[in-house]
Amino acid sequence: MSQKKLINDPLKVADELVEGLVEAYNGDCVHVGQRSLALKNIPDNKVALLVGGGSGHEPIYHGLVGKNLADGAACGDIFAAPPPDIVLEGTQAVSKGNGVLYLYGNYAGDVMNFDIGAELAEEEDIEVRTVLIWDDVCSAPPTQKENRRGIAGLVPIVKLVGAASQSAQTLDELEAFAKKAVLNTRSVGVSMSPGSIPATGKPTFDIDEDKIGLGMGIHGEPGVAEIPMKSADELTPMMLDLIFEDFEKDEEIDALKEGDEVLLFVNSLGSTTMMELLIALRKAREVLNSKGIKTYDVMVGPLVTCQEMSGISFSLTKMDDELKKAWDLPCQSVCFSKMEGRYGG
Amino acid sequence: MAKESLSPNECRDMLLAAADKIIEAEPILTDADRALGDGDHGIGMQRGMTAVKGKLEGQDFDSIDKPFTTMGMAMMSSMGGASGAVFGTLFRAGGKALAGAESFGAAQLADFLSAASEGVQTRGGAKPGDKTMVDALVPAAEKAEEMKGGSLPDAMAAVASAAEAGKDASKDMIATMGRAKTLGERSIGHPDAGAVSVSIIFATMSDFVAS
């Protein structure tokens, strides 16, 4: 059965949602070229931050353009990387003479199209660097991070890098900070039922009614195992353990231990409700507390979605003083806003 | 009557025939991709080929390379995704190798496919055996090289069969690239959707030069 969707021409979904997003920003953002958006009034000489990827995962990535966040976003069609000319248009719009950092999820299509976009930008003397987001620990072992997917961890990562970009003096400096934010952020997701492609109404994958896809990606890419349906309190520790295990196994970073501080992000893939997220969040805090790991701050909500896919992901970012300082900076966008101070602890 | 060589506008008509065939094959491509990826290949190719029609239809071309490079640019700009970059590069890189050619015969087919295959592998990093469209493209390019001294209809038919065989062989491969790579051995049994597209395009080109 096809999913009912409130749309117009199925092939214009991405264009129309970006038009709507620009309206939602109500003047703070401008629509650039075919399908990019950029903040108004980016300061001269700022090291710019461009994010992007396929549409259909709203409110990311394009909803992360905002004050102390990303300067712009290049938006692809539904679940498809933006073409190089859209990347170039986004790059031109955010470039203020001090280089542009591309920060996006590690998917073959995104890498190819952003790379071609960077080649075009460099022909126009805009210096570009790329940092890929690969937080999904279930998509490859720690020795093969170049094969990992970028999932919900992108939200804390873009938040942190956006904050750092406000004071970064050079592209080198921002690139190094972004690499640290990525290294310190790890996620695990599960899915219980698929989303659908707006243009066809077809589900992006099939899964049995009584099964959960453990480690599934945000497009329904297969994970590590299909397991029987579980309660929130059974599933939450199981998922967090996969993250702890990854920090332990990875030689590039220290294991999480008592006294460490983390950002906790509980994300819905679409149709999983805030009620369910909060029940899982409650258990996640209990698990972290039992290990003596302090929760520096918490994010919760449907921020990295795949239409009406049901599922949940946990992301942990291991904090240090530099990351905490970046986290504490208030920010504002359609996807995520944060006021002065913090409420976790 | 079979065509021994094509003019620029005949190349355009051949590519338009391929575009129509891909648009028609959208459900087949969608199903092929759903088995391994997220099922967006059919829609992406349909969108790309619709853009190709917009750029090629009614356009007069005076050089052999232009219909191909125009097709590549139209696909790259309209599709995005891995398919847009890869198929855009196929026609753009392949087309560039035809600059200065006076007509499109078996020798030009070989030049086109050799440059296309090299361009695609450089851009995407996929090698034969990775279960991607390269598994249909590389055998097609090798066959074209073998057949470049012969007639265009013969060469094109052999290229189409080689692509078809490559597509079928991709069924038994384990995906190591793109979104299907996490399937590992579970990817066995399904052909790569991009390889299906390549085999449809070459089969249509072969039908065009044979008729």
XYZ file of C-alpha atoms in Angstrom:
556
model
C 0.000 0.000 0.000
C 1.285 3.443 -0.885
C 1.679 6.008 1.852
C -0.679 9.005 1.707
C 1.311 12.207 1.322
C 0.207 15.803 1.173
C 2.226 16.933 -1.813
C 1.789 18.348 -5.305
C 3.827 17.145 -8.285
C 5.812 14.196 -6.825
C 8.849 15.201 -8.864
C 8.897 18.727 -7.415
C 8.835 17.741 -3.758
C 12.430 18.800 -3.014
C 12.090 22.165 -4.790
C 8.844 22.961 -3.040
C 10.023 21.964 0.423
C 13.098 24.181 0.088
C 10.877 27.063 -1.015
C 8.796 26.453 2.087
C 11.877 26.264 4.286
C 13.075 29.649 3.048
C 9.624 31.020 3.930
C 9.917 29.445 7.384
C 13.152 31.367 7.932
C 11.081 34.467 7.237
C 13.882 36.626 5.926
C 16.927 35.267 7.788
C 17.845 33.014 4.859
C 17.853 33.472 1.122
C 17.132 30.948 -1.611
C 20.225 30.664 -3.791
C 20.363 29.325 -7.358
C 18.404 26.163 -8.047
C 18.190 24.623 -4.606
C 20.628 26.068 -2.082
C 20.009 28.389 0.790
C 22.306 30.711 2.695
C 22.197 32.993 5.680
C 21.785 36.659 4.990
C 24.609 38.877 6.221
C 27.504 36.430 6.566
C 30.410 38.571 7.869
C 33.265 39.369 5.494
C 36.293 37.136 5.924
C 34.355 34.511 7.907
C 35.514 30.921 7.424
C 32.284 29.625 5.884
C 30.475 26.373 6.641
C 28.432 24.658 3.924
C 26.430 21.530 4.715
C 24.100 19.519 2.537
C 22.848 16.265 1.185
C 19.717 14.654 -0.109
C 16.342 16.090 0.859
C 13.607 14.065 2.490
C 15.346 13.890 5.889
C 13.909 17.158 7.184
C 14.526 19.133 9.229
C 18.219 18.341 8.394
C 20.443 19.319 6.627
C 19.026 22.540 5.274
C 17.203 23.262 8.550
C 20.613 23.626 10.209
C 21.389 26.852 8.394
C 21.185 29.489 11.086
C 22.733 31.777 13.620
C 25.962 30.185 14.953
C 25.236 27.107 12.838
C 25.827 26.437 9.120
C 26.109 29.402 6.742
C 24.447 27.562 3.902
C 23.184 24.262 2.562
C 23.183 22.597 -0.851
C 20.032 20.525 -1.141
C 19.663 17.474 -3.317
C 16.525 15.821 -4.525
C 14.806 13.297 -2.254
C 17.502 10.978 -0.838
C 19.925 12.041 -3.592
C 23.053 14.146 -3.320
C 22.857 17.689 -4.698
C 24.346 17.984 -8.198
C 27.693 19.799 -8.533
C 26.189 23.023 -9.852
C 23.926 23.290 -6.798
C 26.963 22.694 -4.552
C 28.795 25.441 -6.458
C 25.896 27.872 -6.078
C 25.794 27.227 -2.330
C 29.564 27.654 -2.129
C 29.502 30.972 -3.976
C 26.751 32.246 -1.694
C 28.584 31.526 1.583
C 32.156 32.276 0.502
C 33.478 35.445 2.128
C 37.087 35.210 1.026
C 38.451 32.989 3.797
C 37.625 29.521 2.515
C 34.643 27.190 2.762
C 34.398 23.986 4.784
C 32.121 21.290 3.388
C 30.666 19.148 6.193
C 28.294 16.333 5.197
C 27.524 12.642 5.601
C 29.765 9.995 4.064
C 27.732 8.673 1.131
C 29.209 7.843 -2.277
C 26.849 10.187 -4.136
C 27.469 13.116 -1.818
C 31.236 12.640 -1.974
C 31.288 12.577 -5.790
C 28.993 15.548 -6.269
C 30.558 17.717 -3.550
C 34.026 16.842 -4.924
C 33.011 17.966 -8.416
C 31.464 21.082 -6.819
C 34.748 21.758 -4.981
C 36.681 21.421 -8.252
C 34.347 23.982 -9.855
C 34.706 26.303 -6.836
C 38.485 26.062 -6.951
C 38.372 27.150 -10.606
C 36.833 30.332 -9.191
C 39.586 30.653 -6.574
C 37.412 29.629 -3.635
C 39.402 27.407 -1.286
C 37.413 24.379 -0.137
C 38.107 21.659 2.414
C 35.936 18.668 3.184
C 35.256 16.871 6.456
C 33.015 13.818 6.188
C 30.616 12.749 8.930
C 30.745 8.984 9.693
C 29.134 8.473 13.078
C 27.196 5.234 12.380
C 29.182 2.608 14.287
C 27.143 -0.258 12.824
C 28.095 0.503 9.225
C 31.773 -0.576 9.412
C 34.368 -1.512 12.038
C 36.515 1.235 13.631
C 39.454 0.315 11.400
C 37.329 1.170 8.323
C 35.809 4.490 9.276
C 36.075 5.638 5.667
C 33.239 3.173 4.965
C 30.922 4.427 7.696
C 27.692 6.298 7.032
C 26.773 9.645 8.484
C 23.545 9.532 10.491
C 21.981 11.541 13.338
C 25.315 12.505 14.877
C 25.456 15.172 12.213
C 23.228 17.427 14.337
C 25.585 17.820 17.320
C 28.535 17.889 14.891
C 27.095 20.716 12.754
C 26.049 22.578 15.914
C 29.601 22.358 17.317
C 31.367 23.209 14.054
C 28.937 26.067 13.366
C 29.788 27.550 16.738
C 33.524 27.115 16.146
C 33.222 28.728 12.712
C 32.156 32.006 14.345
C 35.629 32.531 15.795
C 37.858 30.358 13.551
C 40.613 32.429 11.970
C 41.534 29.983 9.230
C 40.080 27.112 7.225
C 42.826 24.875 8.684
C 41.656 25.657 12.190
C 38.010 24.914 11.423
C 38.894 21.728 9.547
C 40.859 20.432 12.544
C 38.006 21.273 14.920
C 35.459 19.547 12.648
C 37.589 16.400 12.499
C 37.623 16.280 16.283
C 33.852 16.786 16.531
C 33.380 13.892 14.096
C 35.895 11.634 15.860
C 34.163 12.211 19.211
C 30.617 11.530 17.960
C 29.208 8.009 17.572
C 25.672 6.806 16.845
C 23.579 3.659 16.657
C 20.157 3.494 15.026
C 17.375 0.952 14.757
C 14.369 0.778 12.492
C 11.002 -0.821 13.025
C 9.275 0.094 9.744
C 10.238 1.841 6.500
C 9.709 5.320 5.144
C 8.571 5.749 1.555
C 9.836 7.577 -1.494
C 7.426 10.475 -2.123
C 7.569 10.109 -5.911
C 6.637 6.417 -5.929
C 4.964 5.878 -2.569
C 6.993 2.689 -2.263
C 8.688 1.737 0.999
C 12.481 2.036 1.022
C 12.889 -1.457 2.470
C 10.925 -4.400 3.868
C 11.049 -5.695 7.419
C 8.874 -8.203 9.276
C 6.221 -6.843 11.653
C 7.844 -8.400 14.713
C 11.452 -7.485 13.872
C 13.781 -4.552 14.496
C 16.659 -3.708 12.154
C 19.573 -3.119 14.508
C 22.097 -0.657 13.106
C 19.973 0.241 10.116
C 20.875 3.416 8.202
C 18.664 6.449 7.689
C 17.618 5.268 4.230
C 16.986 1.751 5.486
C 20.429 0.453 4.639
C 20.807 -2.905 6.343
C 22.414 -2.917 9.758
C 24.149 -5.591 11.762
C 21.179 -7.839 12.511
C 17.428 -8.227 12.497
C 16.358 -8.917 16.052
C 12.964 -9.649 17.638
C 10.928 -6.614 18.701
C 11.882 -5.414 22.186
C 10.751 -3.023 24.881
C 12.350 0.420 25.193
C 14.173 -0.615 28.352
C 15.596 -3.745 26.709
C 16.648 -2.035 23.486
C 18.204 1.150 24.897
C 21.101 -0.483 26.827
C 21.739 -2.818 23.905
C 22.145 0.152 21.536
C 24.260 2.207 23.931
C 26.518 -0.796 24.515
C 27.346 -0.813 20.808
C 28.500 2.805 21.150
C 30.541 2.111 24.311
C 32.104 -0.889 22.590
C 33.047 1.250 19.601
C 34.831 3.828 21.775
C 36.672 0.910 23.420
C 37.722 -0.749 20.182
C 38.746 2.399 18.344
C 42.451 3.076 18.771
C 42.035 6.695 17.738
C 40.035 7.651 20.834
C 39.942 6.682 24.514
C 37.140 4.504 25.852
C 34.317 6.261 27.702
C 34.951 5.974 31.415
C 33.637 7.176 34.756
C 33.791 10.944 35.008
C 33.701 11.537 31.228
C 31.114 13.941 29.898
C 28.922 13.336 26.848
C 26.245 15.041 24.827
C 23.286 12.712 24.430
C 21.075 12.988 21.358
C 17.958 10.843 21.071
C 16.559 11.049 17.544
C 13.399 9.792 15.880
C 13.639 8.547 12.293
C 10.225 10.016 11.547
C 7.118 8.394 12.931
C 8.484 7.254 16.292
C 6.788 9.617 18.704
C 8.224 12.037 21.240
C 6.571 9.843 23.849
C 8.714 6.898 22.796
C 11.853 9.051 22.575
C 11.350 10.296 26.112
C 10.875 6.783 27.462
C 14.130 5.747 25.777
C 15.865 8.932 26.950
C 14.940 8.157 30.544
C 16.553 4.732 30.246
C 19.606 6.122 28.433
C 20.273 8.561 31.283
C 19.998 5.671 33.729
C 22.544 3.643 31.730
C 24.967 6.584 31.522
C 24.547 7.336 35.234
C 25.214 3.722 36.155
C 28.567 3.967 34.365
C 29.393 7.253 36.038
C 29.329 9.058 32.689
C 28.042 12.614 33.043
C 25.521 13.932 30.569
C 26.723 17.428 29.684
C 23.575 18.178 27.722
C 20.662 16.479 25.974
C 19.007 16.868 22.589
C 15.817 15.028 21.732
C 13.459 15.075 18.779
C 12.778 14.018 15.195
C 15.696 15.892 13.606
C 17.214 13.330 11.209
C 14.312 11.541 9.609
C 13.430 9.402 6.646
C 9.826 10.316 5.991
C 7.494 8.140 8.098
C 10.192 5.586 8.904
C 9.876 4.417 12.471
C 12.983 4.004 14.489
C 15.269 5.697 16.910
C 18.944 6.499 17.218
C 21.266 7.448 20.030
C 24.311 9.640 19.499
C 26.987 10.312 22.076
C 29.568 13.061 21.694
C 32.495 12.823 24.054
C 33.088 16.348 25.327
C 36.245 18.237 26.178
C 36.735 21.897 27.116
C 36.973 23.073 23.517
C 33.813 21.180 22.492
C 31.938 22.384 25.601
C 32.769 25.986 24.792
C 31.395 25.507 21.266
C 28.320 23.728 22.592
C 27.514 26.527 25.043
C 27.169 29.153 22.316
C 23.446 29.806 21.709
C 22.181 29.019 18.221
C 19.032 29.358 16.203
C 17.594 27.593 13.173
C 14.476 25.795 12.000
C 16.006 22.417 12.945
C 17.638 23.171 16.251
C 17.830 26.151 18.584
C 19.550 26.460 21.905
C 19.315 29.223 24.445
C 21.997 30.562 26.760
C 23.210 28.051 29.336
C 22.397 24.375 29.500
C 19.908 22.220 31.265
C 21.576 18.847 31.531
C 24.165 17.849 34.092
C 18.557 -0.442 -42.890
C 21.538 -0.803 -40.586
C 23.690 2.305 -40.140
C 27.450 2.055 -40.719
C 28.138 5.456 -39.212
C 26.135 8.215 -37.608
C 25.976 11.975 -38.149
C 25.801 14.306 -35.112
C 22.011 14.485 -35.390
C 21.730 10.715 -35.744
C 23.777 10.421 -32.531
C 21.254 12.765 -30.955
C 18.373 10.551 -32.108
C 20.125 7.438 -30.800
C 20.606 9.046 -27.381
C 16.981 10.243 -27.364
C 15.863 6.653 -28.029
C 17.952 5.523 -25.035
C 16.430 8.298 -22.919
C 12.902 7.179 -23.816
C 13.730 3.558 -23.026
C 15.125 4.452 -19.587
C 12.087 6.584 -18.755
C 9.875 3.644 -19.729
C 11.995 1.292 -17.585
C 11.565 3.343 -14.397
C 9.573 0.630 -12.524
C 12.169 -2.023 -13.425
C 15.027 0.192 -12.230
C 13.164 1.138 -9.049
C 12.597 -2.519 -8.186
C 16.211 -3.427 -8.988
C 17.462 -0.679 -6.665
C 15.001 -1.468 -3.891
C 16.575 -4.904 -3.576
C 19.969 -3.378 -2.782
C 19.695 0.350 -2.169
C 16.982 2.812 -1.291
C 15.031 2.461 -4.499
C 15.687 5.908 -5.941
C 17.681 4.898 -9.028
C 14.642 4.613 -11.308
C 13.287 8.030 -10.384
C 16.750 9.592 -10.641
C 17.356 8.136 -14.110
C 13.868 9.149 -15.198
C 14.537 12.715 -14.067
C 17.950 12.745 -15.746
C 16.616 11.411 -19.038
C 13.726 13.876 -19.001
C 16.319 16.657 -18.672
C 18.326 15.048 -21.504
C 15.253 15.159 -23.756
C 14.795 18.828 -22.929
C 18.376 19.578 -24.018
C 18.552 17.324 -27.098
C 15.121 17.405 -28.715
C 14.915 19.745 -31.707
C 18.550 20.790 -31.211
C 20.816 20.841 -34.289
C 24.305 19.506 -33.593
C 27.282 20.112 -35.859
C 29.850 17.982 -34.049
C 29.797 14.357 -32.886
C 30.917 15.040 -29.317
C 28.212 17.589 -28.469
C 25.121 15.344 -28.208
C 27.041 13.100 -25.789
C 28.553 15.866 -23.629
C 25.225 17.729 -23.568
C 23.573 14.538 -22.349
C 26.243 14.127 -19.648
C 25.842 17.689 -18.397
C 22.053 17.388 -18.359
C 22.224 14.191 -16.306
C 24.822 15.503 -13.876
C 22.921 18.740 -13.259
C 19.438 17.329 -12.971
C 19.951 14.075 -11.109
C 22.448 14.584 -8.313
C 23.155 11.488 -6.271
C 25.768 8.910 -7.144
C 23.904 8.098 -10.365
C 24.036 11.709 -11.571
C 27.777 11.979 -10.995
C 28.519 8.577 -12.494
C 26.195 8.639 -15.522
C 26.967 12.321 -16.121
C 30.675 11.452 -16.159
C 30.052 8.489 -18.489
C 28.591 10.677 -21.233
C 30.690 13.773 -20.540
C 34.078 12.041 -20.370
C 33.153 9.684 -23.223
C 31.831 12.550 -25.334
C 34.969 14.635 -24.873
C 36.985 11.829 -26.484
C 34.936 12.322 -29.671
C 35.951 15.944 -30.215
C 36.996 16.392 -33.825
C 35.443 13.132 -35.058
C 33.608 13.460 -38.358
C 31.177 10.638 -37.770
C 30.326 7.990 -35.191
C 31.465 4.541 -36.304
C 32.917 1.475 -34.601
C 36.245 3.260 -33.918
C 34.468 6.195 -32.249
C 32.337 3.811 -30.214
C 35.554 2.302 -28.863
C 37.025 5.757 -28.099
C 33.816 6.845 -26.411
C 33.572 3.774 -24.186
C 37.260 3.705 -23.306
C 37.183 7.329 -22.073
C 33.797 6.821 -20.404
C 34.978 3.764 -18.527
C 38.182 5.458 -17.376
C 36.320 8.619 -16.319
C 33.705 6.731 -14.326
C 36.282 4.611 -12.491
C 38.359 7.677 -11.600
C 35.353 9.603 -10.300
C 33.654 6.883 -8.325
C 36.601 4.706 -7.329
C 34.736 1.514 -8.266
C 36.619 -1.307 -9.943
C 35.265 -4.315 -11.858
C 33.831 -6.814 -9.376
C 32.532 -4.193 -6.921
C 28.946 -4.785 -8.111
C 28.367 -1.400 -9.717
C 27.560 -0.115 -13.200
C 31.300 -0.471 -13.913
C 30.650 -4.217 -14.203
C 28.510 -3.570 -17.284
C 30.581 -0.657 -18.628
C 34.082 -2.169 -18.540
C 33.253 -5.362 -20.502
C 31.342 -3.185 -22.985
C 34.404 -0.946 -23.446
C 36.690 -3.964 -23.867
C 34.359 -5.463 -26.462
C 34.222 -2.164 -28.366
C 38.034 -2.068 -28.493
C 38.050 -5.606 -29.939
C 35.433 -4.717 -32.551
C 36.688 -1.279 -33.548
C 37.859 -2.350 -37.015
C 34.448 -3.774 -37.917
C 31.017 -2.394 -38.695
C 29.090 -0.192 -36.247
C 25.994 -2.435 -36.039
C 28.164 -5.485 -35.287
C 30.243 -3.616 -32.737
C 27.208 -2.065 -31.061
C 25.427 -5.433 -30.864
C 28.516 -7.027 -29.303
C 28.829 -4.117 -26.866
C 25.180 -4.513 -25.859
C 25.641 -8.264 -25.249
C 28.808 -7.647 -23.229
C 26.982 -5.092 -21.055
C 24.063 -7.481 -20.612
C 26.423 -10.305 -19.606
C 28.226 -7.934 -17.227
C 24.922 -6.921 -15.664
C 23.990 -10.589 -15.197
C 27.416 -11.358 -13.712
C 26.872 -8.581 -11.145
C 24.142 -10.766 -9.593
C 26.785 -13.053 -8.146
C 28.977 -10.259 -6.822
C 29.145 -8.926 -3.289
C 28.578 -5.174 -3.126
C 31.538 -3.222 -1.788
C 30.498 0.287 -2.843
C 27.595 2.612 -2.176
C 24.645 1.943 0.047
C 24.464 -1.753 -0.809
C 27.883 -2.491 0.659
C 26.547 -3.089 4.155
C 24.459 -5.969 2.750
C 27.611 -8.010 2.228
C 26.737 -11.510 1.051
C 23.053 -10.688 1.192
C 23.616 -8.588 -1.957
C 24.161 -11.794 -3.964
C 21.306 -12.705 -6.295
C 20.381 -9.207 -7.461
C 22.002 -7.305 -10.341
C 23.269 -3.779 -9.666
C 20.613 -1.237 -10.692
C 23.188 0.994 -12.402
C 24.389 -1.979 -14.440
C 20.763 -2.594 -15.466
C 20.591 1.013 -16.724
C 23.848 0.651 -18.660
C 22.623 -2.517 -20.357
C 19.297 -0.886 -21.300
C 21.095 2.154 -22.777
C 23.482 0.060 -24.896
C 20.738 -2.339 -26.024
C 18.696 0.652 -27.235
C 21.707 2.157 -29.011
C 22.263 -1.208 -30.693
C 18.623 -1.416 -31.830
C 18.934 2.116 -33.205
C 21.985 1.420 -35.364
C 20.560 -1.931 -36.505
C 17.306 -0.428 -37.766
